[in-house]
Amino acid sequence: MSSLPQGTLDSLQTHAVSALESSMISQALHARSGNPKGEELARSATENVRAMVGILHRLGAHEDQQAAAALAHPIPFHALDTPDVRELLAGLEALLPVAERVDAARGRACAEVIGGSAGLDLAEDLAQLIARISLEVHGPGEAVTGARE
């Protein structure tokens, strides 16, 4: 079987099922709008994600109902950009250099920034969280998130 913990497999399955549903909707919308290139890309995504769902199922993954419920009810737009969220983002951004120094001291850093951080462990995780919250607050854009979304 798999060496991944069951919770991780279940989480992967939940996200894969959500991606499958999204790709199928995208495919239908492209077909309806008469966009053959978009439809073909969405069809390819659907086939690939469907294969991933099948592989995860064969590995023993089951959809996590709690995670599925959270995905079914996304955070409302008005709750994405609040003073507390901006304060959290500023605090995380202030801690990123500290995390990079910790990673460097542990021998887990690059000489240059890659994907938002020079660190390859704690700083990398922190950079991903910063990118996620930046995306929530500012929306997508290379100027804000460094194209980390």
Coordinates of N, CA and C in Angstrom, one line a residue:
M1 N 0.8 -1.2 0.0 CA 0.0 0.0 0.0 C 0.9 1.3 0.0
S2 N 0.4 2.3 0.5 CA 1.0 3.6 0.5 C 1.7 3.9 1.8
S3 N 2.8 4.7 1.8 CA 3.5 5.0 3.0 C 3.0 6.4 3.5
L4 N 2.0 7.0 2.8 CA 1.4 8.2 3.3 C 0.4 7.9 4.4
P5 N 0.3 8.8 5.4 CA -0.7 8.6 6.4 C -2.1 8.7 5.8
Q6 N -3.1 7.9 6.3 CA -4.4 7.9 5.8 C -5.0 9.3 5.7
G7 N -4.8 10.1 6.7 CA -5.3 11.5 6.6 C -4.8 12.3 5.4
T8 N -3.6 12.1 5.1 CA -3.0 12.8 3.9 C -3.6 12.3 2.6
L9 N -3.7 10.9 2.5 CA -4.4 10.4 1.4 C -5.8 10.9 1.2
D10 N -6.5 10.9 2.3 CA -7.9 11.4 2.3 C -8.0 12.8 1.9
S11 N -7.1 13.7 2.4 CA -7.1 15.1 2.0 C -6.8 15.2 0.5
L12 N -5.8 14.5 0.0 CA -5.5 14.5 -1.4 C -6.7 14.1 -2.2
Q13 N -7.4 13.1 -1.8 CA -8.6 12.6 -2.5 C -9.7 13.7 -2.5
T14 N -9.9 14.4 -1.4 CA -10.9 15.4 -1.3 C -10.6 16.5 -2.3
H15 N -9.3 17.0 -2.3 CA -9.0 18.1 -3.2 C -9.0 17.6 -4.7
A16 N -8.6 16.3 -4.9 CA -8.7 15.8 -6.3 C -10.1 15.8 -6.8
V17 N -11.1 15.3 -5.9 CA -12.5 15.3 -6.3 C -13.0 16.7 -6.6
S18 N -12.6 17.6 -5.8 CA -13.0 19.0 -6.0 C -12.5 19.5 -7.3
A19 N -11.2 19.2 -7.6 CA -10.6 19.6 -8.9 C -11.3 19.0 -10.1
L20 N -11.7 17.7 -9.9 CA -12.4 17.0 -10.9 C -13.7 17.7 -11.2
E21 N -14.5 18.0 -10.2 CA -15.7 18.7 -10.4 C -15.5 20.1 -11.1
S22 N -14.5 20.8 -10.7 CA -14.2 22.1 -11.3 C -13.9 22.0 -12.8
S23 N -13.0 21.0 -13.1 CA -12.6 20.8 -14.5 C -13.8 20.4 -15.3
M24 N -14.7 19.6 -14.8 CA -15.8 19.2 -15.6 C -16.8 20.3 -15.8
I25 N -16.9 21.2 -14.9 CA -17.7 22.4 -15.0 C -17.1 23.3 -16.1
S26 N -15.8 23.5 -16.0 CA -15.0 24.3 -16.9 C -15.2 23.7 -18.4
Q27 N -15.1 22.4 -18.5 CA -15.2 21.8 -19.8 C -16.6 22.1 -20.4
A28 N -17.7 22.0 -19.6 CA -19.0 22.2 -20.0 C -19.2 23.7 -20.4
L29 N -18.7 24.6 -19.6 CA -18.8 26.0 -19.9 C -18.1 26.4 -21.2
H30 N -16.9 25.8 -21.4 CA -16.2 26.1 -22.7 C -16.9 25.6 -23.9
A31 N -17.5 24.4 -23.7 CA -18.3 23.8 -24.8 C -19.5 24.7 -25.1
R32 N -20.2 25.1 -24.1 CA -21.4 26.0 -24.2 C -21.0 27.3 -24.9
S33 N -19.8 27.8 -24.6 CA -19.5 29.1 -25.2 C -18.8 29.0 -26.5
G34 N -18.6 27.8 -27.0 CA -18.0 27.6 -28.3 C -16.5 27.9 -28.4
N35 N -15.8 27.6 -27.3 CA -14.4 27.8 -27.2 C -13.7 26.4 -27.3
P36 N -13.4 26.0 -28.5 CA -12.8 24.6 -28.6 C -11.5 24.4 -27.9
K37 N -10.6 25.4 -27.9 CA -9.3 25.3 -27.3 C -9.5 25.2 -25.8
G38 N -10.3 26.0 -25.2 CA -10.6 26.0 -23.8 C -11.2 24.6 -23.4
E39 N -12.2 24.2 -24.3 CA -12.8 22.9 -24.0 C -11.8 21.7 -24.0
E40 N -10.9 21.8 -25.0 CA -9.9 20.7 -25.1 C -9.0 20.7 -23.8
L41 N -8.5 21.9 -23.4 CA -7.7 22.0 -22.2 C -8.4 21.5 -21.0
A42 N -9.7 21.9 -20.9 CA -10.5 21.4 -19.7 C -10.7 19.9 -19.8
R43 N -10.9 19.4 -21.0 CA -11.1 17.9 -21.1 C -9.8 17.2 -20.7
S44 N -8.7 17.7 -21.1 CA -7.4 17.1 -20.7 C -7.3 17.2 -19.2
A45 N -7.6 18.3 -18.6 CA -7.5 18.4 -17.1 C -8.5 17.4 -16.4
T46 N -9.7 17.3 -17.0 CA -10.6 16.4 -16.4 C -10.1 15.0 -16.5
E47 N -9.6 14.6 -17.6 CA -9.0 13.2 -17.8 C -7.9 13.0 -16.8
N48 N -7.0 13.9 -16.6 CA -5.9 13.8 -15.7 C -6.3 13.7 -14.3
V49 N -7.2 14.6 -13.9 CA -7.7 14.6 -12.5 C -8.5 13.3 -12.2
R50 N -9.3 12.9 -13.2 CA -10.0 11.6 -13.0 C -9.1 10.5 -12.8
A51 N -8.0 10.4 -13.5 CA -7.0 9.4 -13.3 C -6.4 9.5 -11.9
M52 N -6.1 10.7 -11.5 CA -5.6 10.9 -10.1 C -6.5 10.4 -9.1
V53 N -7.8 10.7 -9.2 CA -8.8 10.3 -8.3 C -8.8 8.7 -8.2
G54 N -8.8 8.1 -9.4 CA -8.7 6.6 -9.4 C -7.5 6.1 -8.7
I55 N -6.4 6.6 -9.0 CA -5.1 6.2 -8.3 C -5.2 6.3 -6.8
L56 N -5.7 7.4 -6.4 CA -5.8 7.7 -4.9 C -6.8 6.7 -4.3
H57 N -7.9 6.4 -5.0 CA -8.9 5.5 -4.5 C -8.3 4.1 -4.4
R58 N -7.5 3.7 -5.4 CA -6.8 2.4 -5.3 C -5.8 2.3 -4.2
L59 N -5.2 3.4 -3.8 CA -4.3 3.5 -2.7 C -5.0 3.5 -1.3
G60 N -6.4 3.5 -1.4 CA -7.1 3.5 -0.2 C -7.7 4.8 0.3
A61 N -7.6 5.8 -0.5 CA -8.0 7.1 -0.1 C -9.5 7.2 -0.1
H62 N -10.1 8.0 0.8 CA -11.5 8.2 0.9 C -11.7 9.7 1.0
E63 N -12.7 10.3 0.5 CA -13.0 11.7 0.6 C -13.2 12.1 2.0
D64 N -12.5 13.0 2.5 CA -12.6 13.6 3.9 C -13.9 14.5 3.9
Q65 N -14.9 14.0 4.6 CA -16.2 14.8 4.6 C -16.1 16.2 5.2
Q66 N -15.2 16.3 6.2 CA -15.1 17.6 6.9 C -14.4 18.6 5.9
A67 N -13.3 18.1 5.2 CA -12.6 18.9 4.2 C -13.5 19.2 3.0
A68 N -14.3 18.2 2.6 CA -15.2 18.4 1.5 C -16.3 19.5 1.8
A69 N -16.8 19.5 3.1 CA -17.7 20.5 3.5 C -17.1 21.9 3.5
A70 N -15.8 22.0 3.9 CA -15.1 23.3 3.9 C -15.0 23.8 2.4
L71 N -14.6 22.9 1.5 CA -14.4 23.3 0.1 C -15.8 23.7 -0.5
A72 N -16.9 23.1 0.0 CA -18.2 23.4 -0.6 C -18.7 24.8 -0.1
H73 N -18.1 25.3 0.9 CA -18.5 26.6 1.5 C -17.3 27.5 1.6
P74 N -16.9 28.1 0.5 CA -15.7 28.9 0.5 C -15.9 30.1 1.4
I75 N -14.8 30.7 1.8 CA -14.8 31.9 2.6 C -15.4 33.0 1.8
P76 N -16.4 33.7 2.3 CA -17.0 34.8 1.6 C -16.0 36.0 1.3
F77 N -16.2 36.7 0.2 CA -15.3 37.7 -0.2 C -15.0 38.8 0.9
H78 N -16.1 39.2 1.6 CA -16.0 40.2 2.6 C -15.1 39.8 3.8
A79 N -14.9 38.5 3.9 CA -14.0 38.0 5.1 C -12.6 37.8 4.6
L80 N -12.3 38.0 3.4 CA -10.9 37.8 2.9 C -10.0 38.9 3.2
D81 N -10.5 40.1 3.1 CA -9.6 41.3 3.3 C -10.2 42.1 4.4
T82 N -9.7 41.8 5.6 CA -10.1 42.5 6.9 C -8.9 43.1 7.5
P83 N -9.1 44.0 8.5 CA -7.9 44.5 9.2 C -7.1 43.4 9.9
D84 N -7.7 42.4 10.4 CA -7.0 41.3 11.1 C -6.2 40.5 10.1
V85 N -6.8 40.2 8.9 CA -6.1 39.5 7.9 C -4.9 40.3 7.4
R86 N -5.0 41.6 7.2 CA -3.9 42.4 6.8 C -2.8 42.4 7.9
E87 N -3.2 42.5 9.2 CA -2.2 42.4 10.3 C -1.5 41.1 10.3
L88 N -2.2 40.0 10.1 CA -1.6 38.7 10.0 C -0.6 38.6 8.9
L89 N -1.0 39.1 7.7 CA -0.1 39.1 6.6 C 1.2 39.9 6.9
A90 N 1.0 41.1 7.5 CA 2.2 41.9 7.8 C 3.1 41.2 8.8
G91 N 2.5 40.5 9.8 CA 3.3 39.8 10.7 C 4.1 38.7 10.1
L92 N 3.4 37.9 9.2 CA 4.1 36.8 8.6 C 5.2 37.3 7.7
E93 N 5.0 38.4 7.0 CA 6.0 39.0 6.1 C 7.2 39.4 6.9
A94 N 7.0 39.9 8.1 CA 8.1 40.4 9.0 C 8.9 39.2 9.5
L95 N 8.2 38.0 9.7 CA 8.9 36.8 10.2 C 9.6 36.1 9.1
L96 N 9.4 36.3 7.8 CA 10.0 35.6 6.7 C 11.5 35.6 6.8
P97 N 12.1 36.8 7.0 CA 13.6 36.8 7.1 C 14.2 36.0 8.3
V98 N 13.4 36.0 9.3 CA 13.8 35.2 10.5 C 13.8 33.7 10.1
A99 N 12.7 33.3 9.5 CA 12.6 31.9 9.0 C 13.7 31.5 8.0
E100 N 14.1 32.4 7.1 CA 15.2 32.2 6.2 C 16.5 32.0 6.9
R101 N 16.7 32.8 8.0 CA 18.0 32.7 8.7 C 18.0 31.4 9.4
V102 N 16.9 30.9 10.0 CA 16.8 29.6 10.7 C 17.1 28.5 9.7
D103 N 16.5 28.6 8.5 CA 16.7 27.6 7.4 C 18.2 27.6 7.0
A104 N 18.8 28.8 6.9 CA 20.2 28.8 6.5 C 21.1 28.2 7.6
A105 N 20.8 28.5 8.8 CA 21.6 27.9 9.9 C 21.5 26.4 10.0
R106 N 20.4 25.9 9.5 CA 20.2 24.4 9.5 C 20.7 23.8 8.2
G107 N 21.2 24.6 7.3 CA 21.7 24.1 6.0 C 20.6 23.8 5.0
R108 N 19.5 24.5 5.1 CA 18.4 24.3 4.3 C 18.0 25.5 3.6
A109 N 18.9 26.1 2.8 CA 18.6 27.4 2.1 C 19.4 27.4 0.8
C110 N 18.9 28.3 -0.1 CA 19.6 28.5 -1.3 C 20.3 29.9 -1.3
A111 N 21.2 30.1 -2.2 CA 21.9 31.4 -2.2 C 21.0 32.5 -2.7
E112 N 19.9 32.2 -3.4 CA 19.0 33.2 -3.9 C 17.5 32.8 -3.7
V113 N 16.7 33.7 -3.8 CA 15.2 33.5 -3.5 C 14.7 32.7 -4.7
I114 N 13.9 31.7 -4.3 CA 13.2 30.8 -5.3 C 11.8 30.6 -4.8
G115 N 10.8 31.1 -5.6 CA 9.4 30.9 -5.2 C 9.0 31.7 -3.9
G116 N 9.7 32.8 -3.7 CA 9.3 33.7 -2.6 C 10.2 33.6 -1.4
S117 N 11.1 32.6 -1.3 CA 12.0 32.5 -0.2 C 13.3 31.8 -0.6
A118 N 14.4 32.2 0.2 CA 15.6 31.5 0.0 C 15.7 30.2 0.8
G119 N 14.8 30.2 1.8 CA 14.8 29.0 2.7 C 14.0 27.8 2.1
L120 N 14.4 26.6 2.4 CA 13.9 25.4 1.8 C 13.0 24.6 2.8
D121 N 12.8 25.2 4.0 CA 12.0 24.4 5.0 C 11.0 25.3 5.6
L122 N 11.2 25.9 6.7 CA 10.3 26.7 7.4 C 9.9 28.0 6.6
A123 N 10.9 28.6 6.0 CA 10.7 29.8 5.2 C 9.9 29.5 4.0
E124 N 10.1 28.3 3.4 CA 9.3 28.0 2.2 C 7.8 27.8 2.6
D125 N 7.5 27.2 3.7 CA 6.2 27.0 4.2 C 5.5 28.4 4.5
L126 N 6.3 29.2 5.1 CA 5.9 30.6 5.5 C 5.6 31.4 4.2
A127 N 6.5 31.3 3.2 CA 6.3 32.0 1.9 C 5.0 31.6 1.2
Q128 N 4.7 30.3 1.3 CA 3.5 29.8 0.7 C 2.2 30.4 1.4
L129 N 2.3 30.4 2.7 CA 1.2 31.0 3.5 C 1.0 32.5 3.2
I130 N 2.2 33.2 3.1 CA 2.1 34.6 2.7 C 1.5 34.8 1.3
A131 N 1.9 33.9 0.4 CA 1.3 34.0 -1.0 C -0.2 33.7 -0.9
R132 N -0.6 32.8 -0.1 CA -2.0 32.5 -0.1 C -2.8 33.7 0.5
I133 N -2.3 34.3 1.6 CA -3.0 35.4 2.2 C -2.9 36.6 1.3
S134 N -1.8 36.8 0.6 CA -1.7 38.0 -0.3 C -2.7 37.8 -1.4
L135 N -2.9 36.6 -1.9 CA -3.9 36.4 -2.9 C -5.3 36.7 -2.4
E136 N -5.6 36.3 -1.2 CA -6.9 36.6 -0.6 C -7.1 38.1 -0.5
V137 N -6.1 38.8 -0.1 CA -6.2 40.3 0.2 C -6.2 41.1 -1.1
H138 N -5.2 40.8 -1.9 CA -4.9 41.6 -3.1 C -5.4 41.0 -4.4
G139 N -5.7 39.8 -4.5 CA -6.1 39.1 -5.7 C -4.8 38.7 -6.4
P140 N -4.9 38.0 -7.6 CA -3.8 37.5 -8.3 C -3.0 38.6 -8.9
G141 N -1.7 38.4 -9.0 CA -0.8 39.3 -9.7 C 0.6 39.2 -9.3
E142 N 1.5 39.2 -10.3 CA 2.9 39.0 -10.0 C 3.4 40.2 -9.1
A143 N 2.9 41.4 -9.2 CA 3.4 42.5 -8.5 C 3.2 42.3 -7.0
V144 N 2.1 41.6 -6.6 CA 1.8 41.4 -5.2 C 2.4 40.1 -4.6
T145 N 2.2 39.0 -5.3 CA 2.6 37.7 -4.8 C 3.8 37.2 -5.4
G146 N 4.4 37.9 -6.4 CA 5.6 37.4 -7.0 C 5.2 36.2 -7.9
A147 N 4.0 36.0 -8.3 CA 3.5 34.9 -9.1 C 3.6 33.6 -8.3
R148 N 3.6 33.6 -7.0 CA 3.6 32.4 -6.2 C 2.3 31.7 -6.1
E149 N 1.2 32.3 -6.6 CA -0.1 31.6 -6.6 C -0.1 30.6 -7.7

